[in-house]
C-alpha cells in the first residue's frame, strides 16, 4: 500500500450523465453526481514536441494519479484539485483526455489520467 502514501492531493470527480431519479411519468432524470475528497496526485509532465532552428517546443500535460479502487468513466470531470492543507493545486474543471490503467505483475496498480482543461468561455 505504498502507492496510497504518495496520493497527497484531493479532488472532486463529477460523474456526468448519471440517473438521478424519475419524472412522474417514469422517464429518467439525468444529472451530475459529485464524488468529493478523492485521494489523488496531480503532476505536470513536459513532453518534447519538436526541435528546429528557432528552439525547442514543449507541451505540458497535467496528469492525475488515482488509486486502482477508483472507477473512472470516460465522461468524468475533475475539479477542486487541492493539497491536504486545502490549497489549490490546479484551478478549473478538467475533462479526461485519456485514462490509462497501470498494472503490476498480477493486478491493476493505479490509473494515470491525462487531463484537458475545459474552456471557461473567455476565449
Coordinates of N, CA, C and O in Angstrom, one line a residue:
X1 N 0.8 -1.2 0.0 CA 0.0 0.0 0.0 C 0.8 1.3 0.0 O 0.4 2.3 0.4
X2 N 2.1 1.2 -0.5 CA 2.9 2.4 -0.5 C 2.4 3.4 -1.5 O 2.7 4.6 -1.3
X3 N 1.7 3.0 -2.5 CA 1.2 3.9 -3.5 C 0.2 4.9 -2.9 O 0.2 6.1 -3.2
X4 N -0.6 4.5 -2.0 CA -1.6 5.4 -1.3 C -0.9 6.5 -0.6 O -1.5 7.6 -0.4
X5 N 0.4 6.3 -0.1 CA 1.1 7.4 0.6 C 1.5 8.5 -0.3 O 1.6 9.6 0.2
X6 N 1.6 8.3 -1.6 CA 2.0 9.4 -2.5 C 0.8 10.2 -3.0 O 1.0 11.1 -3.7
X7 N -0.4 9.7 -2.7 CA -1.6 10.5 -3.1 C -1.8 11.6 -2.1 O -2.6 11.5 -1.2
X8 N -1.1 12.7 -2.4 CA -1.0 13.8 -1.4 C -2.0 14.9 -1.7 O -2.0 16.0 -1.1
X9 N -2.9 14.7 -2.8 CA -3.9 15.7 -3.1 C -5.3 15.1 -3.0 O -5.4 13.9 -2.8
X10 N -6.3 16.0 -3.0 CA -7.7 15.6 -3.0 C -8.4 16.3 -4.1 O -8.0 17.4 -4.5
X11 N -9.3 15.6 -4.8 CA -10.1 16.2 -5.9 C -11.5 15.8 -5.8 O -11.9 14.9 -5.0
X12 N -12.3 16.4 -6.6 CA -13.7 16.0 -6.8 C -13.9 15.5 -8.2 O -13.6 16.1 -9.1
X13 N -14.4 14.2 -8.2 CA -14.8 13.6 -9.5 C -16.3 13.8 -9.7 O -17.1 13.5 -8.8
X14 N -16.6 14.4 -10.9 CA -18.0 14.6 -11.2 C -18.4 13.6 -12.3 O -18.0 13.7 -13.4
X15 N -19.3 12.7 -11.9 CA -19.8 11.7 -12.9 C -21.0 12.3 -13.6 O -22.0 12.6 -13.0
X16 N -20.9 12.5 -14.9 CA -21.9 13.2 -15.7 C -22.8 12.1 -16.3 O -22.4 11.0 -16.5
X17 N -24.1 12.5 -16.6 CA -25.0 11.5 -17.2 C -25.5 10.4 -16.3 O -25.9 9.4 -16.8
X18 N -25.5 10.7 -15.0 CA -26.0 9.7 -14.0 C -27.5 9.8 -13.8 O -28.0 10.9 -13.8
X19 N -28.1 8.7 -13.6 CA -29.6 8.7 -13.4 C -29.8 9.2 -12.0 O -29.3 8.6 -11.0
X20 N -30.5 10.4 -11.8 CA -30.7 11.0 -10.5 C -32.1 10.7 -10.0 O -32.4 10.9 -8.8
X21 N -33.0 10.2 -10.8 CA -34.4 10.0 -10.4 C -35.3 9.8 -11.6 O -34.8 9.6 -12.8
X22 N -36.6 9.9 -11.4 CA -37.6 9.7 -12.5 C -38.6 10.8 -12.4 O -38.9 11.3 -11.3
X23 N -39.2 11.2 -13.5 CA -40.3 12.1 -13.5 C -41.6 11.4 -13.1 O -41.5 10.1 -12.9
X24 N -42.6 12.1 -12.9 CA -43.9 11.5 -12.5 C -44.4 10.5 -13.5 O -45.3 9.7 -13.2
X25 N -43.9 10.6 -14.8 CA -44.3 9.7 -15.8 C -43.4 8.5 -16.0 O -43.5 7.8 -17.0
X26 N -42.4 8.4 -15.2 CA -41.4 7.3 -15.2 C -40.2 7.5 -16.1 O -39.5 6.6 -16.4
X27 N -40.0 8.7 -16.7 CA -38.9 9.0 -17.5 C -37.7 9.3 -16.6 O -37.8 10.0 -15.6
X28 N -36.5 8.8 -17.0 CA -35.3 9.1 -16.1 C -34.9 10.5 -16.2 O -35.0 11.2 -17.2
X29 N -34.4 11.0 -15.1 CA -33.8 12.3 -15.0 C -32.3 12.1 -14.8 O -31.9 11.4 -13.9
X30 N -31.5 12.7 -15.7 CA -30.1 12.6 -15.6 C -29.4 13.9 -15.1 O -29.9 15.0 -15.3
X31 N -28.3 13.7 -14.4 CA -27.6 14.9 -13.9 C -26.1 14.5 -13.5 O -25.6 13.5 -14.0
X32 N -25.5 15.4 -12.7 CA -24.1 15.2 -12.3 C -24.1 14.7 -10.9 O -24.7 15.3 -10.0
X33 N -23.2 13.7 -10.6 CA -23.1 13.2 -9.3 C -21.6 13.4 -8.9 O -20.7 12.8 -9.4
X34 N -21.4 14.4 -7.9 CA -20.0 14.6 -7.5 C -19.6 13.6 -6.4 O -20.3 13.2 -5.5
X35 N -18.3 13.2 -6.5 CA -17.7 12.4 -5.5 C -16.5 13.2 -5.0 O -15.6 13.5 -5.7
X36 N -16.7 13.6 -3.7 CA -15.7 14.6 -3.2 C -14.6 13.9 -2.4 O -14.8 12.7 -2.0
X37 N -13.5 14.6 -2.2 CA -12.4 14.2 -1.3 C -11.8 12.8 -1.8 O -11.5 11.9 -1.0
X38 N -11.6 12.7 -3.1 CA -10.9 11.5 -3.7 C -9.4 11.7 -3.6 O -8.9 12.7 -4.1
X39 N -8.7 10.7 -3.0 CA -7.3 10.8 -2.9 C -6.7 10.7 -4.3 O -7.0 9.9 -5.1
X40 N -5.7 11.6 -4.6 CA -5.1 11.7 -5.9 C -3.7 12.4 -5.8 O -3.3 12.8 -4.8
X41 N -3.1 12.5 -7.0 CA -1.9 13.2 -7.0 C -1.8 13.9 -8.4 O -1.9 13.2 -9.4
X42 N -1.7 15.2 -8.5 CA -1.6 15.9 -9.7 C -0.1 16.2 -10.0 O 0.6 16.5 -9.1
X43 N 0.2 16.1 -11.3 CA 1.6 16.3 -11.7 C 1.6 16.9 -13.1 O 0.6 16.7 -13.8
X44 N 2.6 17.6 -13.5 CA 2.8 18.1 -14.8 C 3.9 17.4 -15.5 O 5.0 17.3 -14.9
X45 N 3.7 16.9 -16.7 CA 4.7 16.2 -17.5 C 5.0 17.1 -18.7 O 4.1 17.5 -19.4
X46 N 6.3 17.3 -18.9 CA 6.7 18.0 -20.1 C 7.1 17.0 -21.2 O 8.0 16.1 -20.9
X47 N 6.5 17.1 -22.3 CA 6.9 16.2 -23.4 C 7.5 17.1 -24.6 O 6.9 18.1 -24.9
X48 N 8.6 16.7 -25.1 CA 9.2 17.4 -26.2 C 8.5 17.2 -27.5 O 8.2 16.0 -27.8
X49 N 8.2 18.2 -28.2 CA 7.4 18.1 -29.4 C 8.4 18.2 -30.6 O 8.4 17.3 -31.4
X50 N 9.1 19.3 -30.7 CA 10.0 19.4 -31.9 C 11.2 20.3 -31.6 O 11.1 21.1 -30.7
X51 N 12.2 20.1 -32.4 CA 13.4 20.9 -32.3 C 13.7 21.5 -33.7 O 13.7 20.7 -34.7
X52 N 13.8 22.8 -33.8 CA 14.1 23.4 -35.1 C 15.1 24.6 -34.9 O 15.6 24.7 -33.8
X53 N 15.4 25.4 -35.9 CA 16.3 26.5 -35.8 C 15.8 27.5 -34.8 O 16.6 28.4 -34.3
X54 N 14.6 27.5 -34.5 CA 14.0 28.6 -33.5 C 14.0 28.1 -32.1 O 13.8 28.9 -31.2
X55 N 14.3 26.8 -31.8 CA 14.4 26.3 -30.5 C 13.6 25.0 -30.3 O 13.4 24.3 -31.3
X56 N 13.3 24.7 -29.1 CA 12.6 23.5 -28.8 C 11.2 23.8 -28.3 O 11.0 24.7 -27.5
X57 N 10.2 23.2 -28.8 CA 8.8 23.3 -28.4 C 8.5 22.2 -27.4 O 8.7 21.1 -27.7
X58 N 7.9 22.6 -26.3 CA 7.4 21.7 -25.3 C 5.9 21.8 -25.1 O 5.4 22.9 -25.2
X59 N 5.3 20.7 -24.8 CA 3.9 20.6 -24.4 C 3.9 20.1 -23.0 O 4.5 19.1 -22.7
X60 N 3.1 20.8 -22.1 CA 3.0 20.4 -20.7 C 1.6 19.8 -20.6 O 0.6 20.4 -20.9
X61 N 1.6 18.6 -20.0 CA 0.3 17.9 -19.8 C 0.1 17.7 -18.3 O 1.1 17.5 -17.5
X62 N -1.1 17.9 -17.8 CA -1.5 17.6 -16.5 C -1.9 16.1 -16.3 O -2.8 15.7 -17.0
X63 N -1.2 15.4 -15.4 CA -1.5 14.0 -15.2 C -2.1 13.9 -13.8 O -1.6 14.5 -12.8
X64 N -3.1 13.1 -13.6 CA -3.7 12.8 -12.3 C -3.5 11.3 -12.0 O -3.9 10.5 -12.8
X65 N -2.9 11.0 -10.9 CA -2.8 9.6 -10.5 C -3.9 9.3 -9.5 O -4.1 10.0 -8.5
X66 N -4.6 8.2 -9.7 CA -5.7 7.7 -8.9 C -5.4 6.3 -8.5 O -4.8 5.5 -9.2
X67 N -6.0 5.9 -7.3 CA -5.8 4.5 -6.8 C -6.6 3.6 -7.7 O -7.6 4.0 -8.4
X68 N -6.3 2.3 -7.7 CA -6.9 1.3 -8.5 C -8.4 1.1 -8.1 O -9.2 0.6 -8.9
X69 N -8.7 1.4 -6.9 CA -10.1 1.2 -6.4 C -11.1 2.2 -7.0 O -12.3 2.0 -6.9
X70 N -10.6 3.3 -7.6 CA -11.4 4.4 -8.1 C -11.8 4.1 -9.5 O -11.0 4.0 -10.4
X71 N -13.1 4.0 -9.8 CA -13.6 3.8 -11.2 C -13.6 5.2 -11.9 O -14.0 6.2 -11.3
X72 N -13.2 5.2 -13.2 CA -13.1 6.4 -13.9 C -13.8 6.2 -15.3 O -13.2 5.9 -16.2
X73 N -15.1 6.6 -15.3 CA -15.8 6.5 -16.7 C -15.2 7.7 -17.5 O -14.7 8.7 -17.0
X74 N -15.3 7.5 -18.9 CA -14.7 8.5 -19.8 C -15.3 9.8 -19.7 O -14.7 10.8 -20.1
X75 N -16.6 9.9 -19.3 CA -17.3 11.2 -19.3 C -17.1 11.9 -17.9 O -17.9 12.8 -17.6
X76 N -16.2 11.5 -17.1 CA -16.0 12.1 -15.8 C -15.3 13.4 -15.9 O -14.4 13.6 -16.7
X77 N -15.7 14.4 -15.0 CA -15.0 15.7 -15.0 C -14.2 15.7 -13.6 O -14.7 15.1 -12.6
X78 N -13.1 16.4 -13.6 CA -12.3 16.6 -12.4 C -12.2 18.0 -12.0 O -12.0 18.9 -12.9
X79 N -12.5 18.4 -10.7 CA -12.4 19.7 -10.3 C -11.9 19.8 -8.9 O -11.8 18.7 -8.2
X80 N -11.6 21.0 -8.4 CA -11.2 21.2 -7.0 C -10.0 20.3 -6.6 O -10.0 19.6 -5.6
X81 N -8.9 20.4 -7.4 CA -7.7 19.6 -7.0 C -6.9 20.4 -6.0 O -6.5 21.5 -6.3
X82 N -6.8 19.9 -4.8 CA -6.2 20.7 -3.7 C -5.3 19.8 -2.9 O -5.3 18.5 -3.0
X83 N -4.4 20.4 -2.1 CA -3.5 19.6 -1.3 C -4.1 19.4 0.0 O -5.3 19.7 0.2
X84 N -3.4 18.7 0.9 CA -4.0 18.3 2.2 C -4.3 19.5 3.1 O -5.1 19.4 4.1
X85 N -3.7 20.7 2.8 CA -4.0 21.9 3.6 C -5.0 22.8 2.9 O -5.1 23.9 3.3
X86 N -5.7 22.2 2.0 CA -6.9 22.8 1.3 C -6.4 24.0 0.4 O -7.2 24.9 0.2
X87 N -5.2 24.0 -0.1 CA -4.7 25.0 -1.0 C -4.9 24.4 -2.4 O -4.6 23.3 -2.7
X88 N -5.3 25.3 -3.4 CA -5.5 24.8 -4.8 C -4.2 24.4 -5.4 O -3.2 25.1 -5.3
X89 N -4.2 23.3 -6.1 CA -3.1 22.8 -6.9 C -3.3 23.1 -8.4 O -2.5 23.6 -9.0
X90 N -4.5 22.7 -8.9 CA -4.9 23.0 -10.3 C -6.3 23.6 -10.2 O -7.2 23.0 -9.7
X91 N -6.4 24.8 -10.7 CA -7.7 25.5 -10.7 C -8.5 25.1 -12.0 O -7.9 24.8 -13.0
X92 N -9.8 25.2 -11.9 CA -10.7 24.9 -13.0 C -11.2 23.5 -13.1 O -11.1 22.7 -12.2
X93 N -12.0 23.3 -14.1 CA -12.6 22.0 -14.4 C -11.9 21.3 -15.5 O -11.6 21.9 -16.5
X94 N -11.6 20.0 -15.4 CA -10.9 19.3 -16.4 C -11.7 18.1 -16.9 O -12.4 17.5 -16.1
X95 N -11.6 17.8 -18.1 CA -12.2 16.6 -18.7 C -11.0 15.5 -18.8 O -9.9 15.9 -18.8
X96 N -11.4 14.3 -19.0 CA -10.4 13.2 -19.1 C -10.1 13.1 -20.6 O -11.0 12.8 -21.4
X97 N -8.9 13.3 -20.9 CA -8.4 13.1 -22.3 C -8.1 11.6 -22.5 O -8.4 11.1 -23.5
X98 N -7.4 11.0 -21.5 CA -7.0 9.6 -21.6 C -6.9 9.1 -20.2 O -6.2 9.7 -19.4
X99 N -7.4 7.9 -19.9 CA -7.3 7.2 -18.6 C -6.6 5.9 -18.9 O -7.1 5.0 -19.6
X100 N -5.4 5.8 -18.4 CA -4.6 4.6 -18.7 C -4.4 3.8 -17.4 O -3.8 4.3 -16.4
X101 N -4.9 2.5 -17.4 CA -4.6 1.7 -16.3 C -3.2 1.2 -16.3 O -2.6 0.8 -17.3
X102 N -2.6 1.2 -15.1 CA -1.2 0.7 -14.9 C -1.2 -0.5 -14.1 O -1.8 -0.5 -13.0
X103 N -0.7 -1.6 -14.6 CA -0.7 -2.9 -13.9 C 0.6 -3.3 -13.3 O 1.7 -2.9 -13.8
X104 N 0.5 -3.9 -12.1 CA 1.7 -4.5 -11.5 C 1.8 -5.9 -12.2 O 1.2 -6.2 -13.2
X105 N 2.6 -6.8 -11.7 CA 2.8 -8.1 -12.3 C 1.5 -8.9 -12.3 O 1.3 -9.7 -13.2
X106 N 0.6 -8.7 -11.4 CA -0.6 -9.5 -11.3 C -1.9 -8.8 -11.4 O -2.8 -9.3 -11.9
X107 N -2.0 -7.6 -10.9 CA -3.2 -6.9 -10.9 C -3.1 -5.4 -11.2 O -2.0 -4.9 -11.4
X108 N -4.2 -4.7 -11.3 CA -4.3 -3.3 -11.5 C -3.7 -2.6 -10.3 O -4.0 -2.8 -9.2
X109 N -2.7 -1.7 -10.6 CA -2.0 -1.0 -9.6 C -2.5 0.4 -9.4 O -2.8 0.8 -8.2
X110 N -2.7 1.2 -10.5 CA -3.3 2.6 -10.4 C -3.7 3.0 -11.7 O -3.5 2.3 -12.7
X111 N -4.3 4.2 -11.8 CA -4.6 4.9 -13.0 C -3.8 6.1 -13.2 O -3.5 6.9 -12.3
X112 N -3.4 6.4 -14.5 CA -2.8 7.6 -14.9 C -3.7 8.3 -15.8 O -4.0 7.8 -16.9
X113 N -4.3 9.4 -15.4 CA -5.3 10.1 -16.2 C -4.7 11.4 -16.7 O -4.2 12.3 -16.0
X114 N -4.8 11.6 -18.1 CA -4.3 12.8 -18.7 C -5.5 13.8 -18.7 O -6.6 13.4 -19.2
X115 N -5.3 15.0 -18.2 CA -6.4 15.9 -18.1 C -6.3 17.0 -19.1 O -5.3 17.4 -19.6
X116 N -7.5 17.5 -19.6 CA -7.6 18.6 -20.5 C -8.5 19.6 -19.9 O -9.7 19.3 -19.5
X117 N -8.1 20.8 -19.8 CA -8.8 21.9 -19.1 C -10.0 22.2 -20.0 O -9.9 22.4 -21.2
X118 N -11.2 22.4 -19.4 CA -12.4 22.8 -20.1 C -12.3 24.3 -20.4 O -11.7 25.0 -19.6
X119 N -12.9 24.7 -21.5 CA -12.9 26.1 -21.8 C -13.8 26.8 -20.8 O -14.9 26.4 -20.5
X120 N -13.4 28.0 -20.4 CA -14.2 28.8 -19.5 C -15.0 29.8 -20.2 O -15.7 30.7 -19.6
X121 N -15.0 29.8 -21.5 CA -15.8 30.7 -22.3 C -15.2 32.1 -22.5 O -15.8 33.0 -23.2
X122 N -14.0 32.4 -22.0 CA -13.4 33.7 -22.1 C -12.5 33.8 -23.3 O -11.8 34.8 -23.5
X123 N -12.4 32.8 -24.1 CA -11.6 32.9 -25.3 C -10.9 31.6 -25.5 O -10.4 31.0 -26.1

